[in-house]
Amino acid sequence: MNKLSSGQQAHAAPGNDANPIDRLLTELRSQSSELERLHAIYEELETRNGLLHNEVLRLKRAQRTNVQDLARVAAVLLQISRAKGIALDSVTLDILRRRGWLPARNRTGTRR
């Protein structure tokens, strides 16, 4: 009986060892597939991030250009209002003061 038991154990042992190896290989393949999927997502997100970064830079340049253009328009508006002797309304003057586009002498109350 002992020989039969040890024989059964001998035959059963390779089967038991093969099962964990198959299970580990399956798990490894699964993890590999998941890693490839995550890598593809990462690459897509990195591409989107680059596009968004470029868009932010473009918007900053556009904003800087817009501010420069508005400052020029404000300067011309002030020149015209002074040349024609037409006072600007208080809301416009407040906007120009907030932006720092009024000449220093107007902000300090000195003569025109």
mmCIF file of C-alpha atoms in Angstrom:
data_model
loop_
_atom_site.group_PDB
_atom_site.id
_atom_site.type_symbol
_atom_site.label_atom_id
_atom_site.label_comp_id
_atom_site.label_asym_id
_atom_site.label_seq_id
_atom_site.Cartn_x
_atom_site.Cartn_y
_atom_site.Cartn_z
ATOM 1 C CA MET A 1 0.000 0.000 0.000
ATOM 2 C CA ASN A 2 2.892 2.245 0.783
ATOM 3 C CA LYS A 3 4.296 1.714 -2.715
ATOM 4 C CA LEU A 4 0.952 2.544 -4.251
ATOM 5 C CA SER A 5 0.654 5.672 -2.181
ATOM 6 C CA SER A 6 4.151 6.817 -3.052
ATOM 7 C CA GLY A 7 3.494 6.020 -6.717
ATOM 8 C CA GLN A 8 0.322 8.007 -6.650
ATOM 9 C CA GLN A 9 2.155 10.848 -4.980
ATOM 10 C CA ALA A 10 4.914 10.632 -7.611
ATOM 11 C CA HIS A 11 2.377 10.888 -10.416
ATOM 12 C CA ALA A 12 0.370 13.542 -8.651
ATOM 13 C CA ALA A 13 3.367 15.759 -7.885
ATOM 14 C CA PRO A 14 4.152 16.733 -11.507
ATOM 15 C CA GLY A 15 0.475 17.509 -12.061
ATOM 16 C CA ASN A 16 0.397 19.763 -9.021
ATOM 17 C CA ASP A 17 3.626 21.517 -10.062
ATOM 18 C CA ALA A 18 2.392 22.029 -13.624
ATOM 19 C CA ASN A 19 -0.857 23.588 -12.448
ATOM 20 C CA PRO A 20 0.801 26.453 -10.498
ATOM 21 C CA ILE A 21 3.169 27.084 -13.405
ATOM 22 C CA ASP A 22 0.258 27.278 -15.837
ATOM 23 C CA ARG A 23 -1.579 29.539 -13.412
ATOM 24 C CA LEU A 24 1.496 31.787 -13.061
ATOM 25 C CA LEU A 25 2.017 31.908 -16.844
ATOM 26 C CA THR A 26 -1.626 32.847 -17.326
ATOM 27 C CA GLU A 27 -1.304 35.547 -14.682
ATOM 28 C CA LEU A 28 1.903 36.813 -16.309
ATOM 29 C CA ARG A 29 0.204 36.995 -19.718
ATOM 30 C CA SER A 30 -2.728 38.823 -18.159
ATOM 31 C CA GLN A 31 -0.432 41.321 -16.467
ATOM 32 C CA SER A 32 1.504 41.781 -19.701
ATOM 33 C CA SER A 33 -1.717 42.543 -21.588
ATOM 34 C CA GLU A 34 -2.791 44.973 -18.874
ATOM 35 C CA LEU A 35 0.620 46.659 -18.978
ATOM 36 C CA GLU A 36 0.378 47.065 -22.772
ATOM 37 C CA ARG A 37 -3.120 48.537 -22.401
ATOM 38 C CA LEU A 38 -1.937 50.975 -19.718
ATOM 39 C CA HIS A 39 1.086 51.931 -21.822
ATOM 40 C CA ALA A 40 -1.189 52.728 -24.780
ATOM 41 C CA ILE A 41 -3.390 54.874 -22.514
ATOM 42 C CA TYR A 42 -0.309 56.616 -21.134
ATOM 43 C CA GLU A 43 0.955 57.427 -24.642
ATOM 44 C CA GLU A 44 -2.460 58.801 -25.606
ATOM 45 C CA LEU A 45 -2.590 60.941 -22.461
ATOM 46 C CA GLU A 46 0.951 62.167 -23.055
ATOM 47 C CA THR A 47 -0.020 63.200 -26.593
ATOM 48 C CA ARG A 48 -3.113 65.015 -25.303
ATOM 49 C CA ASN A 49 -1.006 66.704 -22.635
ATOM 50 C CA GLY A 50 1.402 67.956 -25.293
ATOM 51 C CA LEU A 51 -1.477 69.293 -27.387
ATOM 52 C CA LEU A 52 -2.988 71.030 -24.358
ATOM 53 C CA HIS A 53 0.375 72.520 -23.451
ATOM 54 C CA ASN A 54 0.728 73.924 -26.970
ATOM 55 C CA GLU A 55 -2.806 75.314 -26.783
ATOM 56 C CA VAL A 56 -2.036 77.041 -23.456
ATOM 57 C CA LEU A 57 1.080 78.616 -25.000
ATOM 58 C CA ARG A 58 -0.956 79.768 -28.007
ATOM 59 C CA LEU A 59 -3.634 81.280 -25.756
ATOM 60 C CA LYS A 60 -1.008 83.074 -23.662
ATOM 61 C CA ARG A 61 0.536 84.578 -26.801
ATOM 62 C CA ALA A 62 -2.906 85.630 -28.034
ATOM 63 C CA GLN A 63 -3.737 87.148 -24.651
ATOM 64 C CA ARG A 64 -0.468 89.078 -24.571
ATOM 65 C CA THR A 65 -1.149 90.378 -28.108
ATOM 66 C CA ASN A 66 -4.708 91.344 -27.138
ATOM 67 C CA VAL A 67 -3.472 93.270 -24.098
ATOM 68 C CA GLN A 68 -0.897 95.103 -26.212
ATOM 69 C CA ASP A 69 -3.561 95.949 -28.807
ATOM 70 C CA LEU A 70 -5.961 97.192 -26.139
ATOM 71 C CA ALA A 71 -3.229 99.335 -24.583
ATOM 72 C CA ARG A 72 -2.610 100.952 -27.996
ATOM 73 C CA VAL A 73 -6.335 101.566 -28.479
ATOM 74 C CA ALA A 74 -6.550 103.077 -24.974
ATOM 75 C CA ALA A 75 -3.620 105.396 -25.746
ATOM 76 C CA VAL A 76 -5.273 106.585 -28.970
ATOM 77 C CA LEU A 77 -8.594 107.012 -27.149
ATOM 78 C CA LEU A 78 -6.907 109.209 -24.545
ATOM 79 C CA GLN A 79 -5.156 111.255 -27.242
ATOM 80 C CA ILE A 80 -8.406 111.806 -29.123
ATOM 81 C CA SER A 81 -10.343 112.704 -25.961
ATOM 82 C CA ARG A 82 -7.672 115.272 -25.008
ATOM 83 C CA ALA A 83 -7.361 116.683 -28.516
ATOM 84 C CA LYS A 84 -11.130 117.105 -28.863
ATOM 85 C CA GLY A 85 -11.610 118.175 -25.231
ATOM 86 C CA ILE A 86 -14.135 115.406 -24.628
ATOM 87 C CA ALA A 87 -13.959 113.810 -21.189
ATOM 88 C CA LEU A 88 -14.082 110.044 -20.963
ATOM 89 C CA ASP A 89 -16.842 108.505 -18.874
ATOM 90 C CA SER A 90 -15.992 107.335 -15.358
ATOM 91 C CA VAL A 91 -16.321 103.614 -16.207
ATOM 92 C CA THR A 92 -13.775 103.941 -19.026
ATOM 93 C CA LEU A 93 -11.433 105.930 -16.791
ATOM 94 C CA ASP A 94 -11.743 103.257 -14.068
ATOM 95 C CA ILE A 95 -10.873 100.538 -16.582
ATOM 96 C CA LEU A 96 -7.846 102.505 -17.810
ATOM 97 C CA ARG A 97 -6.682 103.120 -14.243
ATOM 98 C CA ARG A 98 -7.075 99.462 -13.277
ATOM 99 C CA ARG A 99 -5.023 98.418 -16.282
ATOM 100 C CA GLY A 100 -2.385 101.030 -15.581
ATOM 101 C CA TRP A 101 -2.969 102.627 -18.981
ATOM 102 C CA LEU A 102 -3.501 106.179 -17.758
ATOM 103 C CA PRO A 103 -0.402 108.340 -17.831
ATOM 104 C CA ALA A 104 1.188 108.824 -14.398
ATOM 105 C CA ARG A 105 0.390 112.558 -14.350
ATOM 106 C CA ASN A 106 -3.369 111.867 -14.567
ATOM 107 C CA ARG A 107 -3.198 109.367 -11.727
ATOM 108 C CA THR A 108 -1.268 111.757 -9.484
ATOM 109 C CA GLY A 109 -3.561 114.664 -10.229
ATOM 110 C CA THR A 110 -0.930 116.849 -11.918
ATOM 111 C CA ARG A 111 -1.646 119.143 -14.830
ATOM 112 C CA ARG A 112 -2.515 117.741 -18.288
#
